[in-house]
CSV table of C-alpha atoms and ligand atoms in Angstrom, one decimal:
chain,number,residue,atom,x,y,z
A,1,MET,CA,16.9,13.5,-8.6
A,2,SER,CA,18.3,12.4,-5.2
A,3,GLU,CA,16.1,11.5,-2.4
A,4,THR,CA,17.4,14.3,-0.3
A,5,ASN,CA,16.6,16.8,-3.0
A,6,GLU,CA,13.1,15.1,-3.4
A,7,HIS,CA,12.3,15.7,0.4
A,8,SER,CA,13.5,19.2,0.2
A,9,ARG,CA,11.5,19.9,-3.0
A,10,LEU,CA,8.3,18.4,-0.9
A,11,PHE,CA,9.3,20.3,2.4
A,12,LEU,CA,9.1,16.9,4.4
A,13,PRO,CA,12.1,15.8,6.5
A,14,SER,CA,13.4,12.5,5.5
A,15,LYS,CA,12.8,9.5,8.2
A,16,SER,CA,16.3,8.7,9.3
A,17,SER,CA,16.3,9.0,13.0
A,18,PRO,CA,14.4,6.2,14.8
A,19,SER,CA,13.4,8.8,17.3
A,20,THR,CA,11.6,11.1,14.7
A,21,SER,CA,8.0,11.1,15.4
A,22,THR,CA,5.5,10.9,12.6
A,23,THR,CA,5.6,14.0,10.3
A,24,GLU,CA,2.3,15.8,9.8
A,25,VAL,CA,1.2,15.2,6.1
A,26,THR,CA,-2.0,15.9,4.4
A,27,ILE,CA,-2.6,13.8,1.2
A,28,SER,CA,-4.9,15.4,-1.3
A,29,TRP,CA,-5.7,14.5,-4.8
A,30,SER,CA,-7.5,16.0,-7.6
A,31,ASN,CA,-9.0,15.1,-10.8
A,32,LEU,CA,-7.8,11.6,-10.6
A,33,HIS,CA,-8.5,9.7,-13.9
A,34,VAL,CA,-7.4,5.9,-14.9
A,35,GLU,CA,-8.4,4.3,-17.9
A,36,THR,CA,-7.1,1.4,-19.8
A,37,ARG,CA,-4.9,1.7,-22.7
A,38,ASN,CA,-6.5,1.0,-26.0
A,39,SER,CA,-5.2,-2.4,-27.1
A,40,SER,CA,-5.7,-4.8,-29.8
A,41,SER,CA,-6.9,-8.3,-29.0
A,42,SER,CA,-7.3,-11.6,-30.7
A,43,CYS,CA,-10.8,-12.6,-31.2
A,44,TRP,CA,-11.4,-16.5,-31.0
A,45,SER,CA,-15.0,-16.9,-31.8
A,46,SER,CA,-15.5,-19.8,-34.1
A,47,ILE,CA,-14.6,-23.4,-33.6
A,48,SER,CA,-13.7,-25.5,-36.8
A,49,SER,CA,-14.0,-29.2,-36.4
A,50,SER,CA,-10.8,-29.7,-34.4
A,51,CYS,CA,-9.4,-26.3,-33.7
A,52,PHE,CA,-10.0,-22.7,-33.0
A,53,ARG,CA,-9.9,-20.4,-35.9
A,54,ARG,CA,-8.2,-17.1,-35.3
A,55,HIS,CA,-9.8,-14.0,-36.5
A,56,LYS,CA,-8.4,-10.9,-37.4
A,57,LYS,CA,-7.5,-8.4,-34.4
A,58,LYS,CA,-10.3,-6.3,-33.2
A,59,GLN,CA,-9.5,-2.9,-31.3
A,60,GLU,CA,-10.9,-2.7,-27.6
A,61,LYS,CA,-11.9,0.5,-26.6
A,62,SER,CA,-10.5,1.9,-23.3
A,63,ARG,CA,-12.3,1.7,-20.1
A,64,ILE,CA,-12.6,4.3,-17.7
A,65,LEU,CA,-11.5,3.0,-14.2
A,66,LEU,CA,-11.6,6.3,-12.2
A,67,GLN,CA,-13.0,9.4,-13.5
A,68,ASP,CA,-12.2,12.7,-11.9
A,69,VAL,CA,-11.8,11.8,-8.2
A,70,SER,CA,-10.8,14.2,-5.7
A,71,GLY,CA,-10.4,14.2,-2.0
A,72,THR,CA,-8.2,15.1,1.0
A,73,ALA,CA,-7.1,13.2,4.1
A,74,ARG,CA,-5.4,15.3,6.9
A,75,THR,CA,-3.2,14.1,9.7
A,76,GLY,CA,-5.0,12.2,12.4
A,77,GLN,CA,-7.8,11.5,10.2
A,78,ILE,CA,-9.3,8.1,9.0
A,79,LEU,CA,-11.1,8.2,5.7
A,80,ALA,CA,-12.9,5.3,4.5
A,81,VAL,CA,-13.5,4.6,0.9
A,82,MET,CA,-16.4,2.4,0.3
A,83,GLY,CA,-17.9,1.0,-2.8
A,84,THR,CA,-19.0,-2.3,-4.2
A,85,SER,CA,-16.7,-4.7,-5.8
A,86,GLY,CA,-15.1,-3.2,-9.0
A,87,ALA,CA,-16.0,0.2,-7.9
A,88,GLY,CA,-12.2,1.2,-8.2
A,89,LYS,CA,-11.0,1.3,-4.5
A,90,THR,CA,-7.8,-0.7,-5.2
A,91,THR,CA,-7.1,1.4,-8.3
A,92,LEU,CA,-7.6,4.5,-6.0
A,93,MET,CA,-4.9,3.4,-3.5
A,94,ASN,CA,-2.5,2.3,-6.3
A,95,ALA,CA,-2.8,5.9,-7.6
A,96,LEU,CA,-2.4,7.4,-4.4
A,97,SER,CA,0.6,5.2,-3.3
A,98,GLY,CA,2.3,5.8,-6.8
A,99,HIS,CA,2.0,1.8,-7.4
A,100,TYR,CA,0.2,1.1,-10.6
A,101,GLY,CA,2.0,-2.1,-11.2
A,102,ASP,CA,0.4,-2.3,-14.6
A,103,ASN,CA,1.7,-0.2,-17.5
A,104,LEU,CA,-1.6,-0.9,-19.4
A,105,LEU,CA,-3.3,1.9,-17.4
A,106,VAL,CA,-3.1,5.4,-18.4
A,107,PRO,CA,-3.3,7.8,-15.0
A,108,SER,CA,-3.8,11.5,-15.0
A,109,GLY,CA,-4.6,14.0,-12.4
A,110,ASN,CA,-2.3,15.2,-9.3
A,111,VAL,CA,-1.7,14.1,-6.0
A,112,TYR,CA,-0.4,16.4,-3.5
A,113,LEU,CA,1.7,16.2,-0.2
A,114,ASN,CA,1.4,19.0,2.0
A,115,GLY,CA,0.0,21.0,-1.0
A,116,PHE,CA,3.0,20.2,-3.3
A,117,PRO,CA,2.3,18.1,-6.5
A,118,THR,CA,4.0,14.7,-6.4
A,119,THR,CA,5.1,12.3,-9.0
A,120,ASP,CA,4.6,8.6,-8.5
A,121,THR,CA,8.1,7.9,-7.9
A,122,GLU,CA,8.4,10.7,-5.1
A,123,ARG,CA,5.5,9.4,-3.3
A,124,ARG,CA,6.9,5.8,-3.3
A,125,LYS,CA,10.3,7.0,-2.3
A,126,SER,CA,9.2,9.7,0.3
A,127,GLY,CA,8.9,7.0,3.1
A,128,HIS,CA,5.7,9.1,4.5
A,129,ILE,CA,3.3,6.7,2.7
A,130,GLY,CA,2.7,3.2,3.7
A,131,TYR,CA,0.3,0.8,1.6
A,132,VAL,CA,-0.8,-2.3,2.9
A,133,GLU,CA,-2.2,-4.1,-0.1
A,134,GLN,CA,-5.1,-6.5,0.0
A,135,GLN,CA,-2.9,-9.7,-1.0
A,136,GLU,CA,0.5,-9.9,0.5
A,137,TYR,CA,2.8,-12.5,-0.4
A,138,PHE,CA,5.1,-14.2,2.1
A,139,ILE,CA,8.1,-16.8,2.2
A,140,ASP,CA,6.1,-19.5,4.1
A,141,THR,CA,9.1,-21.1,5.7
A,142,VAL,CA,10.5,-18.0,7.7
A,143,SER,CA,9.2,-17.1,11.1
A,144,LEU,CA,7.0,-14.1,11.8
A,145,GLU,CA,9.7,-12.4,13.6
A,146,GLU,CA,12.3,-13.2,10.9
A,147,HIS,CA,10.3,-11.7,8.1
A,148,LEU,CA,9.8,-8.4,10.1
A,149,ILE,CA,13.5,-8.3,10.9
A,150,PHE,CA,14.0,-8.6,7.1
A,151,GLN,CA,11.3,-6.0,6.4
A,152,ALA,CA,13.0,-3.5,8.8
A,153,MET,CA,16.2,-4.1,7.1
A,154,LEU,CA,14.7,-3.2,3.8
A,155,ARG,CA,12.3,-0.6,4.9
A,156,LEU,CA,14.1,1.3,7.7
A,157,PRO,CA,16.8,3.9,6.7
A,158,SER,CA,20.3,2.6,6.4
A,159,GLU,CA,21.6,5.1,9.5
A,160,TRP,CA,19.6,2.7,11.8
A,161,THR,CA,21.7,0.5,13.9
A,162,ASP,CA,20.7,-3.5,14.3
A,163,ASP,CA,19.6,-2.8,17.9
A,164,GLU,CA,17.3,0.2,16.7
A,165,ARG,CA,15.6,-2.0,14.1
A,166,ARG,CA,15.1,-5.0,16.4
A,167,SER,CA,13.6,-2.7,19.1
A,168,ARG,CA,11.2,-1.4,16.2
A,169,VAL,CA,10.3,-4.8,15.3
A,170,LYS,CA,9.6,-5.9,18.9
A,171,ASN,CA,7.3,-2.9,19.5
A,172,THR,CA,5.6,-3.3,16.3
A,173,ILE,CA,5.0,-7.1,17.1
A,174,ALA,CA,3.3,-5.8,20.5
A,175,GLN,CA,1.4,-3.4,18.9
A,176,LEU,CA,-0.3,-5.7,16.6
A,177,HIS,CA,-0.6,-8.6,19.5
A,178,LEU,CA,1.6,-10.9,17.5
A,179,ASN,CA,3.7,-12.0,20.3
A,180,LYS,CA,2.2,-15.4,20.9
A,181,CYS,CA,3.2,-16.4,17.2
A,182,MET,CA,6.4,-14.6,16.6
A,183,LYS,CA,8.3,-17.9,16.4
A,184,ASN,CA,5.8,-19.5,14.2
A,185,THR,CA,6.8,-19.9,10.6
A,186,ILE,CA,4.6,-18.1,8.2
A,187,ASN,CA,2.7,-21.4,7.0
A,188,GLN,CA,1.7,-21.9,10.7
A,189,LEU,CA,-0.1,-18.7,10.9
A,190,SER,CA,-3.9,-18.2,10.7
A,191,GLY,CA,-5.5,-16.0,8.3
A,192,GLY,CA,-6.0,-13.3,10.7
A,193,GLU,CA,-2.3,-13.5,11.9
A,194,LYS,CA,-1.1,-13.2,8.4
A,195,LYS,CA,-3.3,-10.1,7.8
A,196,ARG,CA,-1.8,-8.5,10.8
A,197,LEU,CA,1.8,-9.5,9.7
A,198,ALA,CA,1.2,-7.5,6.5
A,199,LEU,CA,0.0,-4.6,8.5
A,200,ALA,CA,3.0,-4.8,10.8
A,201,SER,CA,5.4,-4.8,7.7
A,202,VAL,CA,4.1,-1.5,7.0
A,203,PHE,CA,3.6,0.0,10.6
A,204,LEU,CA,7.3,-0.5,10.9
A,205,THR,CA,8.0,2.8,9.3
A,206,GLU,CA,5.4,4.6,11.0
A,207,PRO,CA,4.1,6.2,8.0
A,208,SER,CA,2.3,9.5,8.0
A,209,VAL,CA,-0.1,8.4,5.4
A,210,LEU,CA,-1.4,5.0,5.8
A,211,LEU,CA,-3.2,3.3,2.8
A,212,ILE,CA,-4.9,-0.2,3.7
A,213,ASP,CA,-6.9,-1.9,1.1
A,214,GLU,CA,-9.7,-4.0,2.7
A,215,PRO,CA,-8.1,-3.9,6.1
A,216,THR,CA,-10.7,-6.3,7.9
A,217,SER,CA,-11.2,-8.7,5.0
A,218,GLY,CA,-10.6,-12.3,6.1
A,219,LEU,CA,-10.8,-11.3,9.8
A,220,ASP,CA,-13.4,-12.5,12.3
A,221,SER,CA,-15.4,-9.7,13.8
A,222,TYR,CA,-13.2,-9.5,17.0
A,223,LEU,CA,-9.9,-9.2,15.1
A,224,ALA,CA,-11.6,-6.7,12.7
A,225,MET,CA,-12.6,-4.8,15.6
A,226,HIS,CA,-9.1,-5.1,17.3
A,227,ILE,CA,-7.4,-3.9,13.9
A,228,MET,CA,-9.8,-0.9,13.4
A,229,GLY,CA,-9.0,-0.1,17.2
A,230,THR,CA,-5.2,-0.2,16.4
A,231,ILE,CA,-5.6,2.2,13.5
A,232,HIS,CA,-7.9,4.6,15.4
A,233,SER,CA,-5.3,4.6,18.2
A,234,MET,CA,-2.5,5.4,15.7
A,235,ALA,CA,-4.6,8.4,14.2
A,236,ILE,CA,-5.3,9.6,17.5
A,237,GLU,CA,-1.7,9.5,18.4
A,238,GLN,CA,-1.0,11.5,15.3
A,239,ARG,CA,-3.4,14.4,16.5
A,240,LYS,CA,-1.3,15.1,19.7
B,301,ADP,N1,-5.1,-3.4,-14.9
B,301,ADP,C1,-6.4,-3.4,-15.3
B,301,ADP,N2,-6.7,-3.4,-16.5
B,301,ADP,C2,-8.2,-3.4,-16.9
B,301,ADP,N3,-9.0,-3.3,-16.1
B,301,ADP,C3,-8.7,-3.2,-14.7
B,301,ADP,C4,-7.3,-3.5,-14.2
B,301,ADP,N4,-7.5,-3.1,-12.9
B,301,ADP,C5,-8.5,-3.0,-12.5
B,301,ADP,N5,-9.3,-3.3,-13.5
B,301,ADP,C6,-10.9,-3.1,-13.4
B,301,ADP,O1,-11.1,-1.8,-12.8
B,301,ADP,C7,-12.3,-2.1,-12.0
B,301,ADP,C8,-12.1,-1.5,-10.7
B,301,ADP,O2,-11.1,-2.3,-10.0
B,301,ADP,P1,-10.7,-2.3,-8.6
B,301,ADP,O3,-10.0,-1.0,-8.3
B,301,ADP,O4,-9.8,-3.4,-8.4
B,301,ADP,O5,-12.0,-2.5,-7.8
B,301,ADP,P2,-12.2,-2.6,-6.3
B,301,ADP,O6,-11.0,-2.7,-5.4
B,301,ADP,O7,-13.1,-1.4,-5.8
B,301,ADP,O8,-13.0,-4.1,-6.0
B,301,ADP,C9,-12.5,-3.5,-12.0
B,301,ADP,O9,-13.8,-3.6,-13.0
B,301,ADP,C10,-11.5,-4.2,-12.4
B,301,ADP,O10,-11.9,-5.4,-13.4
B,302,MG,MG1,-10.0,-4.0,-4.3
């Protein structure tokens, strides 16, 4: 299925024009269920005089990571998912964004965009969902600005001109208060600046639905407040 067909099937416009404002998108999910695949693993349980002795393979039971989870987030709304470590927050984000990244997991249930059921691929390719993962990986030797220009080349539609991309990068840098360190290489950035850079990489595309895993982890309380303020302003902007 081509991307255009995917968009028309979902009744969502494609994000090709730089002036297109963020599309109103309601994301909802029902009966999401994720469990690990049954697997056989080696059991190393006894030690002979100089080496481990391998016992016969044993069947590991599958483990439920998410069980019948349902919910909705509307345009302009901020929804916080809270839970203890290991509760399944990241698993839920992966499921909603369509990024499982692990074929050892067995997902089921539905995720809808504006009421239409979607596949993982459709959500990943729609351009309407941005996902900031907890751990981002960067090339240490490029500058913050170069990183964002590269991200703009990858993430923004091919119809955009270089000037339009640069202008979006400039605005995003200002939005996340990264001007002071935009010429620094990534290995010269503080933890908080790296976190904001990860957010900036996704903010570039102005996604309608923004999934952020642990948005304030590793930030001091001032920066955490600033990031939450930025997210709040973006949500208010969408309500207009
Ligand atoms: N690919 C996987 N295979 C097996 N267990 C997993 C996998 N991914 C996550 N888990 C387990 O699922 C549980 C939920 O993980 P996660 O969603 O990362 O929790 P949280 O983000 O709330 O801390 C944890 O116990 C974790 O060990
Ligand atoms: Mg997590």
